[in-house]
PDB file of C-alpha atoms in Angstrom:
ATOM      1  CA  MET C 687     -43.853 -17.007  32.864  1.00  0.00           C
ATOM      2  CA  GLY C 688     -46.882 -19.055  31.801  1.00  0.00           C
ATOM      3  CA  ILE C 689     -49.034 -21.419  33.822  1.00  0.00           C
ATOM      4  CA  LEU C 690     -47.198 -24.498  32.565  1.00  0.00           C
ATOM      5  CA  ASP C 691     -43.862 -22.979  33.629  1.00  0.00           C
ATOM      6  CA  ALA C 692     -45.252 -22.462  37.141  1.00  0.00           C
ATOM      7  CA  VAL C 693     -46.689 -25.997  37.222  1.00  0.00           C
ATOM      8  CA  ALA C 694     -43.349 -27.421  36.019  1.00  0.00           C
ATOM      9  CA  GLY C 695     -41.559 -25.606  38.834  1.00  0.00           C
ATOM     10  CA  ARG C 696     -43.859 -27.080  41.468  1.00  0.00           C
ATOM     11  CA  ILE C 697     -43.541 -30.585  40.034  1.00  0.00           C
ATOM     12  CA  ALA C 698     -39.744 -30.229  39.838  1.00  0.00           C
ATOM     13  CA  GLY C 699     -39.934 -29.349  43.548  1.00  0.00           C
ATOM     14  CA  GLY C 700     -41.639 -32.675  44.278  1.00  0.00           C
ATOM     15  CA  ALA C 701     -45.339 -31.756  44.215  1.00  0.00           C
ATOM     16  CA  THR C 702     -48.123 -33.581  42.416  1.00  0.00           C
ATOM     17  CA  VAL C 703     -50.179 -30.868  40.719  1.00  0.00           C
ATOM     18  CA  THR C 704     -53.800 -30.765  39.541  1.00  0.00           C
ATOM     19  CA  PHE C 705     -54.611 -28.188  36.865  1.00  0.00           C
ATOM     20  CA  ARG C 706     -56.666 -27.522  33.714  1.00  0.00           C
ATOM     21  CA  PRO C 707     -54.494 -26.969  30.625  1.00  0.00           C
ATOM     22  CA  SER C 708     -55.940 -25.284  27.561  1.00  0.00           C
ATOM     23  CA  GLY C 709     -55.459 -26.132  23.911  1.00  0.00           C
ATOM     24  CA  SER C 710     -56.465 -28.788  21.409  1.00  0.00           C
ATOM     25  CA  SER C 711     -53.173 -30.458  20.516  1.00  0.00           C
ATOM     26  CA  MET C 712     -53.815 -33.490  22.736  1.00  0.00           C
ATOM     27  CA  VAL C 713     -57.451 -34.230  21.738  1.00  0.00           C
ATOM     28  CA  PRO C 714     -58.925 -36.795  22.290  1.00  0.00           C
ATOM     29  CA  LEU C 715     -56.551 -37.853  25.103  1.00  0.00           C
ATOM     30  CA  ILE C 716     -56.884 -34.497  26.844  1.00  0.00           C
ATOM     31  CA  ARG C 717     -59.421 -31.865  25.850  1.00  0.00           C
ATOM     32  CA  SER C 718     -59.024 -28.182  26.610  1.00  0.00           C
ATOM     33  CA  ARG C 719     -59.702 -27.379  30.291  1.00  0.00           C
ATOM     34  CA  GLN C 720     -60.058 -31.006  31.417  1.00  0.00           C
ATOM     35  CA  GLN C 721     -58.593 -31.551  34.847  1.00  0.00           C
ATOM     36  CA  VAL C 722     -55.233 -33.347  34.784  1.00  0.00           C
ATOM     37  CA  VAL C 723     -53.023 -34.616  37.576  1.00  0.00           C
ATOM     38  CA  VAL C 724     -49.282 -34.576  36.908  1.00  0.00           C
ATOM     39  CA  ALA C 725     -46.771 -36.194  39.272  1.00  0.00           C
ATOM     40  CA  PRO C 726     -42.962 -36.153  39.365  1.00  0.00           C
ATOM     41  CA  VAL C 727     -41.530 -38.859  37.105  1.00  0.00           C
ATOM     42  CA  ASP C 728     -38.428 -40.996  36.700  1.00  0.00           C
ATOM     43  CA  PRO C 729     -37.643 -40.147  33.044  1.00  0.00           C
ATOM     44  CA  SER C 730     -35.591 -43.315  32.596  1.00  0.00           C
ATOM     45  CA  LYS C 731     -38.822 -45.322  32.903  1.00  0.00           C
ATOM     46  CA  LEU C 732     -40.828 -43.443  30.272  1.00  0.00           C
ATOM     47  CA  GLN C 733     -42.330 -45.281  27.324  1.00  0.00           C
ATOM     48  CA  VAL C 734     -43.864 -44.266  24.022  1.00  0.00           C
ATOM     49  CA  GLY C 735     -47.445 -43.142  24.682  1.00  0.00           C
ATOM     50  CA  ASP C 736     -46.821 -41.630  28.115  1.00  0.00           C
ATOM     51  CA  VAL C 737     -48.088 -38.055  28.507  1.00  0.00           C
ATOM     52  CA  VAL C 738     -45.468 -35.851  30.149  1.00  0.00           C
ATOM     53  CA  LEU C 739     -44.907 -32.264  31.163  1.00  0.00           C
ATOM     54  CA  ALA C 740     -41.599 -31.299  29.563  1.00  0.00           C
ATOM     55  CA  ARG C 741     -39.630 -28.279  28.429  1.00  0.00           C
ATOM     56  CA  VAL C 742     -38.887 -28.362  24.704  1.00  0.00           C
ATOM     57  CA  ALA C 743     -36.846 -25.551  23.137  1.00  0.00           C
ATOM     58  CA  GLY C 744     -37.803 -23.150  25.934  1.00  0.00           C
ATOM     59  CA  THR C 745     -41.530 -23.948  26.039  1.00  0.00           C
ATOM     60  CA  VAL C 746     -43.292 -26.275  28.486  1.00  0.00           C
ATOM     61  CA  TYR C 747     -45.723 -28.759  26.914  1.00  0.00           C
ATOM     62  CA  LEU C 748     -48.070 -31.438  28.187  1.00  0.00           C
ATOM     63  CA  HIS C 749     -47.475 -33.839  25.295  1.00  0.00           C
ATOM     64  CA  LEU C 750     -46.869 -37.438  24.285  1.00  0.00           C
ATOM     65  CA  VAL C 751     -43.592 -39.303  24.401  1.00  0.00           C
ATOM     66  CA  SER C 752     -43.211 -40.445  20.786  1.00  0.00           C
ATOM     67  CA  SER C 753     -39.761 -42.019  21.018  1.00  0.00           C
ATOM     68  CA  VAL C 754     -37.263 -42.937  23.737  1.00  0.00           C
ATOM     69  CA  ASP C 755     -33.450 -42.859  23.554  1.00  0.00           C
ATOM     70  CA  LEU C 756     -32.180 -44.338  26.829  1.00  0.00           C
ATOM     71  CA  ALA C 757     -28.525 -44.252  25.752  1.00  0.00           C
ATOM     72  CA  ARG C 758     -28.634 -40.468  25.320  1.00  0.00           C
ATOM     73  CA  LYS C 759     -31.080 -39.940  28.197  1.00  0.00           C
ATOM     74  CA  ARG C 760     -33.706 -38.165  26.110  1.00  0.00           C
ATOM     75  CA  VAL C 761     -37.257 -38.488  24.819  1.00  0.00           C
ATOM     76  CA  GLN C 762     -38.990 -37.173  21.731  1.00  0.00           C
ATOM     77  CA  ILE C 763     -42.108 -35.129  22.427  1.00  0.00           C
ATOM     78  CA  SER C 764     -45.124 -34.880  20.079  1.00  0.00           C
ATOM     79  CA  ASN C 765     -48.670 -33.646  20.226  1.00  0.00           C
ATOM     80  CA  ASN C 766     -51.572 -36.015  19.524  1.00  0.00           C
ATOM     81  CA  ARG C 767     -52.217 -34.570  16.069  1.00  0.00           C
ATOM     82  CA  GLY C 768     -49.051 -35.785  14.339  1.00  0.00           C
ATOM     83  CA  ARG C 769     -46.686 -32.898  15.075  1.00  0.00           C
ATOM     84  CA  VAL C 770     -43.317 -33.954  16.448  1.00  0.00           C
ATOM     85  CA  ASN C 771     -41.674 -31.245  18.558  1.00  0.00           C
ATOM     86  CA  VAL C 772     -38.074 -32.399  19.103  1.00  0.00           C
ATOM     87  CA  TRP C 773     -35.930 -34.443  21.445  1.00  0.00           C
ATOM     88  CA  THR C 774     -35.546 -33.209  24.996  1.00  0.00           C
ATOM     89  CA  SER C 775     -33.246 -34.436  27.738  1.00  0.00           C
ATOM     90  CA  HIS C 776     -34.413 -36.319  30.809  1.00  0.00           C
ATOM     91  CA  ASP C 777     -33.601 -33.323  33.028  1.00  0.00           C
ATOM     92  CA  ARG C 778     -36.259 -31.304  31.151  1.00  0.00           C
ATOM     93  CA  VAL C 779     -39.027 -33.831  31.778  1.00  0.00           C
ATOM     94  CA  PHE C 780     -40.815 -32.745  34.947  1.00  0.00           C
ATOM     95  CA  GLY C 781     -43.778 -35.051  35.364  1.00  0.00           C
ATOM     96  CA  ILE C 782     -46.127 -37.678  34.005  1.00  0.00           C
ATOM     97  CA  CYS C 783     -49.878 -37.273  33.592  1.00  0.00           C
ATOM     98  CA  VAL C 784     -51.429 -39.774  35.978  1.00  0.00           C
ATOM     99  CA  ALA C 785     -55.130 -38.872  35.574  1.00  0.00           C
ATOM    100  CA  VAL C 786     -57.514 -36.955  33.311  1.00  0.00           C
ATOM    101  CA  ASP C 787     -60.862 -35.855  34.768  1.00  0.00           C
ATOM    102  CA  GLY C 788     -60.461 -38.332  37.614  1.00  0.00           C
ATOM    103  CA  VAL C 789     -59.669 -41.327  35.385  1.00  0.00           C
ATOM    104  CA  THR C 790     -56.252 -42.854  36.053  1.00  0.00           C
ATOM    105  CA  ARG C 791     -54.125 -43.297  32.937  1.00  0.00           C
ATOM    106  CA  SER C 792     -52.848 -46.801  32.260  1.00  0.00           C
ATOM    107  CA  GLY C 793     -49.142 -47.574  32.180  1.00  0.00           C
ATOM    108  CA  ILE C 794     -48.044 -45.184  34.916  1.00  0.00           C
ATOM    109  CA  GLU C 795     -47.155 -47.817  37.498  1.00  0.00           C
ATOM    110  CA  GLY C 796     -43.555 -47.596  38.718  1.00  0.00           C
ATOM    111  CA  LYS C 797     -42.784 -44.403  36.788  1.00  0.00           C
ATOM    112  CA  MET C 798     -43.601 -41.801  39.426  1.00  0.00           C
ATOM    113  CA  LEU C 799     -41.186 -40.461  42.008  1.00  0.00           C
ATOM    114  CA  ALA C 800     -42.297 -40.014  45.590  1.00  0.00           C
ATOM    115  CA  ALA C 801     -44.271 -36.764  45.623  1.00  0.00           C
ATOM    116  CA  ASP C 802     -45.577 -34.301  48.150  1.00  0.00           C
ATOM    117  CA  SER C 803     -49.325 -33.990  48.654  1.00  0.00           C
ATOM    118  CA  ASN C 804     -51.565 -32.951  45.773  1.00  0.00           C
ATOM    119  CA  ASP C 805     -51.308 -29.247  44.924  1.00  0.00           C
ATOM    120  CA  SER C 806     -54.294 -27.852  42.971  1.00  0.00           C
ATOM    121  CA  SER C 807     -53.959 -24.826  40.714  1.00  0.00           C
TER     122      SER C 807
END
C-alpha cells in the first residue's frame, strides 16, 4: 500500500490530512513535495477545477476534476498536463485539496464534510 492509499484511508475515516505528495503531474498547481491539506469532501458538490484525492482504476491520485456527471454520481479525473485518467464514482472520491503550502485554494467553500482535527503525515 502506498502513501496515498494510507492518506485516503485516513480521510475516508473523517480526518483532514497534511502531507507532501511527490510527482510532477499537477505542476504548477502543486509541485513535488509541496505541503497539501486534504479534507473529506461531499462529492456531489465538486466542480471542474477542484483538486481531489480519488481512487481511479485501483490507484489513488491527487488530481483535477475535469468533468462532472451528477446524474451518474461520478467525476472525471485528469492531471494538470492534459492527461485524462477516467471517470470515477463519488464513493471513490475521498477528499478535496483545501491548501497548498499554507495558501487556501479558492472554491472550496461548502464542499468539505465535517472533519476530525488535522492529521499530519
